[in-house]
């Protein structure tokens, strides 16, 4: 801790460190763009002005205010400031700074998974990191309310350092509404209010809108408009006139004058208020550079103001700090409307270096040019509460599974089976049952989470009775809210679902307690939350995402709700293993496996010829259906279970006379089986390949190809094992209630001819039978496709 330091000394040291982070962040960008050789002619980039805007805010937070248990999302383009701070702490290497934005170097935007310097929350797609902090706070409350939670981990504050234009993103407001519903606490959003975005200066009057919005959601709003220098000047005779002028000054003019500097400020101020005695004297008492410093002394750049205000913040009410800043503060880029991606010239960086008292050749030295002694600075950095010796990433013990849940039923849908499996888990008092947290954006009942919720109740940090139950109104749903509850009910915003799954899926690392999060939504609406889903995967969060119902099989719900491309999303999304089971026993096996897979954390080995993530683990996506189909009477043995998890198995294996293979994924199992029956009879061998995961089959195939390219001739994969015994003259007919490209690649594995059936156009209302016939995915269409091929025809 910073024991023994007077507040003046503390402020002086923080000022010095702010200068240093300003220098290092700007130099890092300059070095990457102008000194490191550019081998391919593509710009490297980096944001000097955006970084400068936040140096004081971040220095005060990291060097003095934050505690190890706090978790922070830094606005993406202030990454250089973050890396510079970690470098000063001794947690980032010079090598990585020199390689900023390079291969293996410090990342362009702070990354939990790719950076090595203790990033809490990744950012990049603006707005998501901001909202993530709110959901992380809800998850912290959720975990701490549970009896099983360790009590020795202190409660942290979830902090977002927000660019003001990030508030344009709709997901920020969706999350404000959800936060209000869930009594959000412990959340600080510190807004870098530089009134500039990428393309220019923001509209006048934005401040009032922002403030009113936060207050409407019961947030505390703290505005840091004036620094100490300004407040002192306002107290001088004539100071009230200066203050009134500043308050009335339009954003773009303030920025323009900031860019032009002291002489321009004087000219303008004297023009507008200079004939008024006291204020003229006030201006005259200052040199041009002092005047420029005064006008740049906004709240967000004043160490004293920042420190005082941050230290006074409390946990209970969420707080927005609107910190007025200048984009490019302290550099020649200050205030220019085009400064977002603008960078200093050689001459400008030289001038900045000189003003920072940094000698050429000593640019990376941590304490070069600072007034305080290196010993004093090192002691101050070592004493910062945030700068712990041990890792701030936590861990949790594994939650054991309970094995696949057997369901004895002749006809069912995967969605019904999903509800029953969860219900069966809910009845146990297993650790698995207690660590599952479910969530859904207003489709809890219609995705079959209802019985789980009846048993495990809803989460709220305050007790809330089910009024309908109290009033004795019969209902199948018992909606009781309590801190012990295990379902987090969300409003309809799918972005919020994905953000919550992201936060819950990192609970073990952020809060030291493992959760097994399960989120359900209608399959087409995955697209609505896709960026946040990608973001959750990028952060390596672990969850089970259930999209149901899916495809045109939901029939009567119509074209607007029929998902076509989601199997391809499942294949293409890194970090997400996608399955589309057809039968209840497959689902039970996949869910049991998923609970384990979600907890794996071995070293990723992309060279592995199997499924590349089997050691590293990841999240899982299940595409389910409401359409009941006849089940296959069987007892799944180990070999079948293995095939289901690897992505496919022979429902009817090929023999040497095989001419046709029907490969299907998901609910078209019944059509595939029927078509095979029609075609085959007793005479001909028609094989049926059940694909449970085109994603895993495909990834394994790519990995095997890569391994062979690298000289491992023995490498093979599951899909090759499966198709190896299919005679070369046989043809494949693939079928899916989704985009045909999902399975279309199967023909390339060994060059079998293939015809690929699926859905490519928006559906319409109708029965399953109508729609399958319309899109050519019914048994008749599958059989007709196969007939074309029979006898070797193309
Ligand atoms: C979702 C998304 N859209 C666009 C971008 C590109 N982008 C990066 S920063 C930025 C402007 C941000 O302005 P602001 O938040 O005010 O940050 P400042 O640089 O002014 O601090 C934009 C449009 C992005 N990163 N993410
Ligand atoms: Mg801005």
PDB file of C-alpha atoms in Angstrom, residues 19-208:
ATOM      1  CA  UNK A  19       3.187  11.665 -18.133  1.00  0.00           C
ATOM      2  CA  UNK A  20       5.019   8.370 -18.465  1.00  0.00           C
ATOM      3  CA  UNK A  21       1.989   6.390 -19.621  1.00  0.00           C
ATOM      4  CA  UNK A  22       1.220   9.185 -22.085  1.00  0.00           C
ATOM      5  CA  UNK A  23       4.722   8.963 -23.458  1.00  0.00           C
ATOM      6  CA  UNK A  24       4.987   5.181 -23.527  1.00  0.00           C
ATOM      7  CA  UNK A  25       1.588   4.650 -25.165  1.00  0.00           C
ATOM      8  CA  UNK A  26       2.320   7.212 -27.873  1.00  0.00           C
ATOM      9  CA  UNK A  27       5.820   5.897 -28.407  1.00  0.00           C
ATOM     10  CA  UNK A  28       4.553   2.310 -28.622  1.00  0.00           C
ATOM     11  CA  UNK A  29       2.265   3.305 -31.504  1.00  0.00           C
ATOM     12  CA  UNK A  30       4.910   5.431 -33.175  1.00  0.00           C
ATOM     13  CA  UNK A  31       7.448   2.618 -32.910  1.00  0.00           C
ATOM     14  CA  UNK A  32       5.051   0.049 -34.400  1.00  0.00           C
ATOM     15  CA  UNK A  33       4.184   2.310 -37.320  1.00  0.00           C
ATOM     16  CA  UNK A  34       7.375   4.180 -38.102  1.00  0.00           C
ATOM     17  CA  UNK A  35      10.361   2.391 -36.625  1.00  0.00           C
ATOM     18  CA  UNK A  36       9.574  -1.321 -36.869  1.00  0.00           C
ATOM     19  CA  UNK A  37      10.056  -2.374 -40.511  1.00  0.00           C
ATOM     20  CA  UNK A  38       6.773  -2.656 -42.389  1.00  0.00           C
ATOM     21  CA  UNK A  39       7.090  -5.787 -44.485  1.00  0.00           C
ATOM     22  CA  UNK A  40       3.763  -5.928 -46.286  1.00  0.00           C
ATOM     23  CA  UNK A  41       2.686  -2.364 -46.836  1.00  0.00           C
ATOM     24  CA  UNK A  42      -0.474  -2.662 -44.761  1.00  0.00           C
ATOM     25  CA  UNK A  43      -0.836   0.041 -42.143  1.00  0.00           C
ATOM     26  CA  UNK A  44      -0.230  -1.046 -38.566  1.00  0.00           C
ATOM     27  CA  UNK A  45      -2.357   1.600 -36.885  1.00  0.00           C
ATOM     28  CA  UNK A  46      -3.027   2.509 -33.299  1.00  0.00           C
ATOM     29  CA  UNK A  47      -4.775   5.375 -31.583  1.00  0.00           C
ATOM     30  CA  UNK A  48      -2.518   8.017 -30.071  1.00  0.00           C
ATOM     31  CA  UNK A  49      -5.228  10.591 -29.460  1.00  0.00           C
ATOM     32  CA  UNK A  50      -7.682   8.100 -27.956  1.00  0.00           C
ATOM     33  CA  UNK A  51      -4.959   6.821 -25.671  1.00  0.00           C
ATOM     34  CA  UNK A  52      -3.882  10.293 -24.564  1.00  0.00           C
ATOM     35  CA  UNK A  53      -7.479  11.029 -23.657  1.00  0.00           C
ATOM     36  CA  UNK A  54      -7.467   8.347 -20.956  1.00  0.00           C
ATOM     37  CA  UNK A  55      -3.953   8.417 -19.531  1.00  0.00           C
ATOM     38  CA  UNK A  56      -4.813  10.360 -16.392  1.00  0.00           C
ATOM     39  CA  UNK A  57      -7.999   8.391 -15.700  1.00  0.00           C
ATOM     40  CA  UNK A  58      -6.220   5.080 -16.094  1.00  0.00           C
ATOM     41  CA  UNK A  59      -3.126   6.086 -14.171  1.00  0.00           C
ATOM     42  CA  UNK A  60      -5.158   7.202 -11.176  1.00  0.00           C
ATOM     43  CA  UNK A  61      -7.258   4.041 -11.280  1.00  0.00           C
ATOM     44  CA  UNK A  62      -4.506   1.483 -11.744  1.00  0.00           C
ATOM     45  CA  UNK A  63      -1.785   3.130  -9.689  1.00  0.00           C
ATOM     46  CA  UNK A  64      -3.959   4.151  -6.746  1.00  0.00           C
ATOM     47  CA  UNK A  65      -7.646   3.232  -6.684  1.00  0.00           C
ATOM     48  CA  UNK A  66      -8.240  -0.267  -8.052  1.00  0.00           C
ATOM     49  CA  UNK A  67      -7.950  -3.348  -5.856  1.00  0.00           C
ATOM     50  CA  UNK A  68      -6.961  -6.850  -6.981  1.00  0.00           C
ATOM     51  CA  UNK A  69     -10.536  -8.136  -6.873  1.00  0.00           C
ATOM     52  CA  UNK A  70     -11.810  -5.389  -9.217  1.00  0.00           C
ATOM     53  CA  UNK A  71     -12.365  -6.351 -12.849  1.00  0.00           C
ATOM     54  CA  UNK A  72     -11.898  -3.847 -15.636  1.00  0.00           C
ATOM     55  CA  UNK A  73     -12.926  -3.493 -19.283  1.00  0.00           C
ATOM     56  CA  UNK A  74     -10.660  -0.912 -20.930  1.00  0.00           C
ATOM     57  CA  UNK A  75     -11.995   0.817 -24.070  1.00  0.00           C
ATOM     58  CA  UNK A  76     -10.366  -0.996 -26.989  1.00  0.00           C
ATOM     59  CA  UNK A  77      -8.304   1.821 -28.444  1.00  0.00           C
ATOM     60  CA  UNK A  78      -6.703   2.655 -25.076  1.00  0.00           C
ATOM     61  CA  UNK A  79      -4.885  -0.703 -25.172  1.00  0.00           C
ATOM     62  CA  UNK A  80      -1.474   1.006 -25.415  1.00  0.00           C
ATOM     63  CA  UNK A  81      -2.129   2.831 -22.138  1.00  0.00           C
ATOM     64  CA  UNK A  82      -3.090  -0.444 -20.490  1.00  0.00           C
ATOM     65  CA  UNK A  83       0.037  -2.193 -21.748  1.00  0.00           C
ATOM     66  CA  UNK A  84       2.207   0.739 -20.650  1.00  0.00           C
ATOM     67  CA  UNK A  85       0.727   0.566 -17.139  1.00  0.00           C
ATOM     68  CA  UNK A  86       1.364  -3.166 -16.918  1.00  0.00           C
ATOM     69  CA  UNK A  87       4.907  -2.547 -18.150  1.00  0.00           C
ATOM     70  CA  UNK A  88       5.486  -0.065 -15.354  1.00  0.00           C
ATOM     71  CA  UNK A  89       4.091  -2.626 -12.897  1.00  0.00           C
ATOM     72  CA  UNK A  90       6.615  -5.125 -14.258  1.00  0.00           C
ATOM     73  CA  UNK A  91       3.883  -7.344 -15.733  1.00  0.00           C
ATOM     74  CA  UNK A  92       4.470  -6.669 -19.406  1.00  0.00           C
ATOM     75  CA  UNK A  93       7.699  -7.258 -21.295  1.00  0.00           C
ATOM     76  CA  UNK A  94       9.552  -4.709 -23.392  1.00  0.00           C
ATOM     77  CA  UNK A  95       9.662  -7.278 -26.136  1.00  0.00           C
ATOM     78  CA  UNK A  96       5.851  -7.349 -26.369  1.00  0.00           C
ATOM     79  CA  UNK A  97       5.647  -3.549 -26.345  1.00  0.00           C
ATOM     80  CA  UNK A  98       8.166  -3.302 -29.164  1.00  0.00           C
ATOM     81  CA  UNK A  99       6.016  -5.816 -30.970  1.00  0.00           C
ATOM     82  CA  UNK A 100       2.727  -3.980 -30.311  1.00  0.00           C
ATOM     83  CA  UNK A 101       0.165  -5.117 -32.927  1.00  0.00           C
ATOM     84  CA  UNK A 102       2.741  -7.598 -34.243  1.00  0.00           C
ATOM     85  CA  UNK A 103       2.646 -11.395 -34.186  1.00  0.00           C
ATOM     86  CA  UNK A 104       2.854 -12.494 -30.551  1.00  0.00           C
ATOM     87  CA  UNK A 105       3.122  -8.882 -29.385  1.00  0.00           C
ATOM     88  CA  UNK A 106       0.884  -6.809 -27.131  1.00  0.00           C
ATOM     89  CA  UNK A 107      -2.568  -6.901 -28.707  1.00  0.00           C
ATOM     90  CA  UNK A 108      -4.211  -4.047 -30.588  1.00  0.00           C
ATOM     91  CA  UNK A 109      -7.155  -4.197 -28.181  1.00  0.00           C
ATOM     92  CA  UNK A 110      -6.894  -5.657 -24.680  1.00  0.00           C
ATOM     93  CA  UNK A 111      -7.397  -9.403 -24.882  1.00  0.00           C
ATOM     94  CA  UNK A 112      -7.993 -11.873 -22.052  1.00  0.00           C
ATOM     95  CA  UNK A 113      -6.916 -14.746 -24.230  1.00  0.00           C
ATOM     96  CA  UNK A 114      -4.122 -13.339 -26.391  1.00  0.00           C
ATOM     97  CA  UNK A 115      -2.425 -10.867 -24.058  1.00  0.00           C
ATOM     98  CA  UNK A 116      -0.205 -12.039 -21.255  1.00  0.00           C
ATOM     99  CA  UNK A 117      -0.501  -8.973 -19.024  1.00  0.00           C
ATOM    100  CA  UNK A 118      -3.509  -9.741 -16.862  1.00  0.00           C
ATOM    101  CA  UNK A 119      -6.374  -8.392 -18.990  1.00  0.00           C
ATOM    102  CA  UNK A 120      -9.648  -8.953 -17.117  1.00  0.00           C
ATOM    103  CA  UNK A 121     -12.156  -8.328 -19.863  1.00  0.00           C
ATOM    104  CA  UNK A 122     -11.441  -8.245 -23.597  1.00  0.00           C
ATOM    105  CA  UNK A 123     -12.727  -5.365 -25.684  1.00  0.00           C
ATOM    106  CA  UNK A 124     -12.747  -4.528 -29.374  1.00  0.00           C
ATOM    107  CA  UNK A 125     -16.303  -4.420 -30.586  1.00  0.00           C
ATOM    108  CA  UNK A 126     -17.343  -1.213 -28.861  1.00  0.00           C
ATOM    109  CA  UNK A 127     -20.138  -1.352 -26.297  1.00  0.00           C
ATOM    110  CA  UNK A 128     -19.745  -5.032 -25.443  1.00  0.00           C
ATOM    111  CA  UNK A 129     -17.034  -4.679 -22.810  1.00  0.00           C
ATOM    112  CA  UNK A 130     -19.088  -1.919 -21.212  1.00  0.00           C
ATOM    113  CA  UNK A 131     -22.189  -4.069 -20.837  1.00  0.00           C
ATOM    114  CA  UNK A 132     -20.140  -7.089 -19.864  1.00  0.00           C
ATOM    115  CA  UNK A 133     -19.193  -5.383 -16.592  1.00  0.00           C
ATOM    116  CA  UNK A 134     -22.863  -5.115 -15.618  1.00  0.00           C
ATOM    117  CA  UNK A 135     -23.479  -8.806 -16.248  1.00  0.00           C
ATOM    118  CA  UNK A 136     -20.260  -9.695 -14.456  1.00  0.00           C
ATOM    119  CA  UNK A 137     -21.552  -7.782 -11.456  1.00  0.00           C
ATOM    120  CA  UNK A 138     -24.848  -9.709 -11.557  1.00  0.00           C
ATOM    121  CA  UNK A 139     -22.924 -12.967 -11.700  1.00  0.00           C
ATOM    122  CA  UNK A 140     -20.766 -11.884  -8.785  1.00  0.00           C
ATOM    123  CA  UNK A 141     -23.954 -11.278  -6.790  1.00  0.00           C
ATOM    124  CA  UNK A 142     -25.361 -14.611  -7.939  1.00  0.00           C
ATOM    125  CA  UNK A 143     -22.289 -16.537  -6.869  1.00  0.00           C
ATOM    126  CA  UNK A 144     -21.910 -14.758  -3.532  1.00  0.00           C
ATOM    127  CA  UNK A 145     -25.546 -15.487  -2.662  1.00  0.00           C
ATOM    128  CA  UNK A 146     -25.011 -19.232  -2.858  1.00  0.00           C
ATOM    129  CA  UNK A 147     -24.353 -21.440   0.155  1.00  0.00           C
ATOM    130  CA  UNK A 148     -21.616 -23.302  -1.665  1.00  0.00           C
ATOM    131  CA  UNK A 149     -19.602 -20.174  -2.423  1.00  0.00           C
ATOM    132  CA  UNK A 150     -16.227 -19.693  -0.738  1.00  0.00           C
ATOM    133  CA  UNK A 151     -16.493 -16.768   1.614  1.00  0.00           C
ATOM    134  CA  UNK A 152     -12.880 -15.621   1.505  1.00  0.00           C
ATOM    135  CA  UNK A 153     -12.924 -13.882  -1.873  1.00  0.00           C
ATOM    136  CA  UNK A 154     -13.527 -10.147  -1.449  1.00  0.00           C
ATOM    137  CA  UNK A 155     -16.241  -8.456  -3.461  1.00  0.00           C
ATOM    138  CA  UNK A 156     -14.885  -6.584  -6.470  1.00  0.00           C
ATOM    139  CA  UNK A 157     -16.111  -3.603  -8.431  1.00  0.00           C
ATOM    140  CA  UNK A 158     -16.806  -4.112 -12.100  1.00  0.00           C
ATOM    141  CA  UNK A 159     -15.340  -1.162 -13.964  1.00  0.00           C
ATOM    142  CA  UNK A 160     -15.735  -0.123 -17.593  1.00  0.00           C
ATOM    143  CA  UNK A 161     -13.575   2.588 -19.123  1.00  0.00           C
ATOM    144  CA  UNK A 162     -15.887   3.799 -21.822  1.00  0.00           C
ATOM    145  CA  UNK A 163     -15.353   5.880 -24.953  1.00  0.00           C
ATOM    146  CA  UNK A 164     -18.207   8.381 -25.172  1.00  0.00           C
ATOM    147  CA  UNK A 165     -19.200   7.164 -28.644  1.00  0.00           C
ATOM    148  CA  UNK A 166     -19.561   3.652 -27.259  1.00  0.00           C
ATOM    149  CA  UNK A 167     -22.806   4.955 -25.828  1.00  0.00           C
ATOM    150  CA  UNK A 168     -24.181   4.929 -29.371  1.00  0.00           C
ATOM    151  CA  UNK A 169     -24.334   1.147 -29.208  1.00  0.00           C
ATOM    152  CA  UNK A 170     -27.821  -0.146 -28.475  1.00  0.00           C
ATOM    153  CA  UNK A 171     -26.596  -3.033 -26.381  1.00  0.00           C
ATOM    154  CA  UNK A 172     -25.525  -0.509 -23.727  1.00  0.00           C
ATOM    155  CA  UNK A 173     -29.140   0.561 -23.200  1.00  0.00           C
ATOM    156  CA  UNK A 174     -30.465  -2.989 -23.303  1.00  0.00           C
ATOM    157  CA  UNK A 175     -28.120  -3.765 -20.488  1.00  0.00           C
ATOM    158  CA  UNK A 176     -29.108  -0.664 -18.493  1.00  0.00           C
ATOM    159  CA  UNK A 177     -32.697  -1.870 -18.508  1.00  0.00           C
ATOM    160  CA  UNK A 178     -31.712  -5.368 -17.427  1.00  0.00           C
ATOM    161  CA  UNK A 179     -29.435  -3.971 -14.733  1.00  0.00           C
ATOM    162  CA  UNK A 180     -32.277  -1.955 -13.315  1.00  0.00           C
ATOM    163  CA  UNK A 181     -34.470  -5.063 -13.131  1.00  0.00           C
ATOM    164  CA  UNK A 182     -31.756  -7.009 -11.316  1.00  0.00           C
ATOM    165  CA  UNK A 183     -30.767  -4.361  -8.740  1.00  0.00           C
ATOM    166  CA  UNK A 184     -27.390  -3.827 -10.319  1.00  0.00           C
ATOM    167  CA  UNK A 185     -24.643  -2.800  -7.917  1.00  0.00           C
ATOM    168  CA  UNK A 186     -20.883  -2.579  -7.829  1.00  0.00           C
ATOM    169  CA  UNK A 187     -20.622  -1.251 -11.341  1.00  0.00           C
ATOM    170  CA  UNK A 188     -18.651   1.810 -12.422  1.00  0.00           C
ATOM    171  CA  UNK A 189     -18.681   3.141 -15.912  1.00  0.00           C
ATOM    172  CA  UNK A 190     -16.086   5.848 -16.368  1.00  0.00           C
ATOM    173  CA  UNK A 191     -16.872   7.707 -19.543  1.00  0.00           C
ATOM    174  CA  UNK A 192     -14.038   9.360 -21.423  1.00  0.00           C
ATOM    175  CA  UNK A 193     -16.128  12.335 -22.443  1.00  0.00           C
ATOM    176  CA  UNK A 194     -13.877  13.812 -25.127  1.00  0.00           C
ATOM    177  CA  UNK A 195     -16.879  14.582 -27.314  1.00  0.00           C
ATOM    178  CA  UNK A 196     -15.184  13.026 -30.299  1.00  0.00           C
ATOM    179  CA  UNK A 197     -15.788   9.687 -31.976  1.00  0.00           C
ATOM    180  CA  UNK A 198     -14.019   8.256 -35.046  1.00  0.00           C
ATOM    181  CA  UNK A 199     -15.390  10.542 -37.704  1.00  0.00           C
ATOM    182  CA  UNK A 200     -15.682  13.755 -35.764  1.00  0.00           C
ATOM    183  CA  UNK A 201     -17.094  15.848 -32.949  1.00  0.00           C
ATOM    184  CA  UNK A 202     -20.332  14.770 -31.280  1.00  0.00           C
ATOM    185  CA  UNK A 203     -23.613  16.667 -31.327  1.00  0.00           C
ATOM    186  CA  UNK A 204     -24.253  19.486 -28.893  1.00  0.00           C
ATOM    187  CA  UNK A 205     -26.422  18.644 -25.919  1.00  0.00           C
ATOM    188  CA  UNK A 206     -25.389  15.016 -25.733  1.00  0.00           C
ATOM    189  CA  UNK A 207     -24.343  15.384 -22.136  1.00  0.00           C
ATOM    190  CA  UNK A 208     -27.878  16.133 -20.983  1.00  0.00           C
TER     191      UNK A 208
END
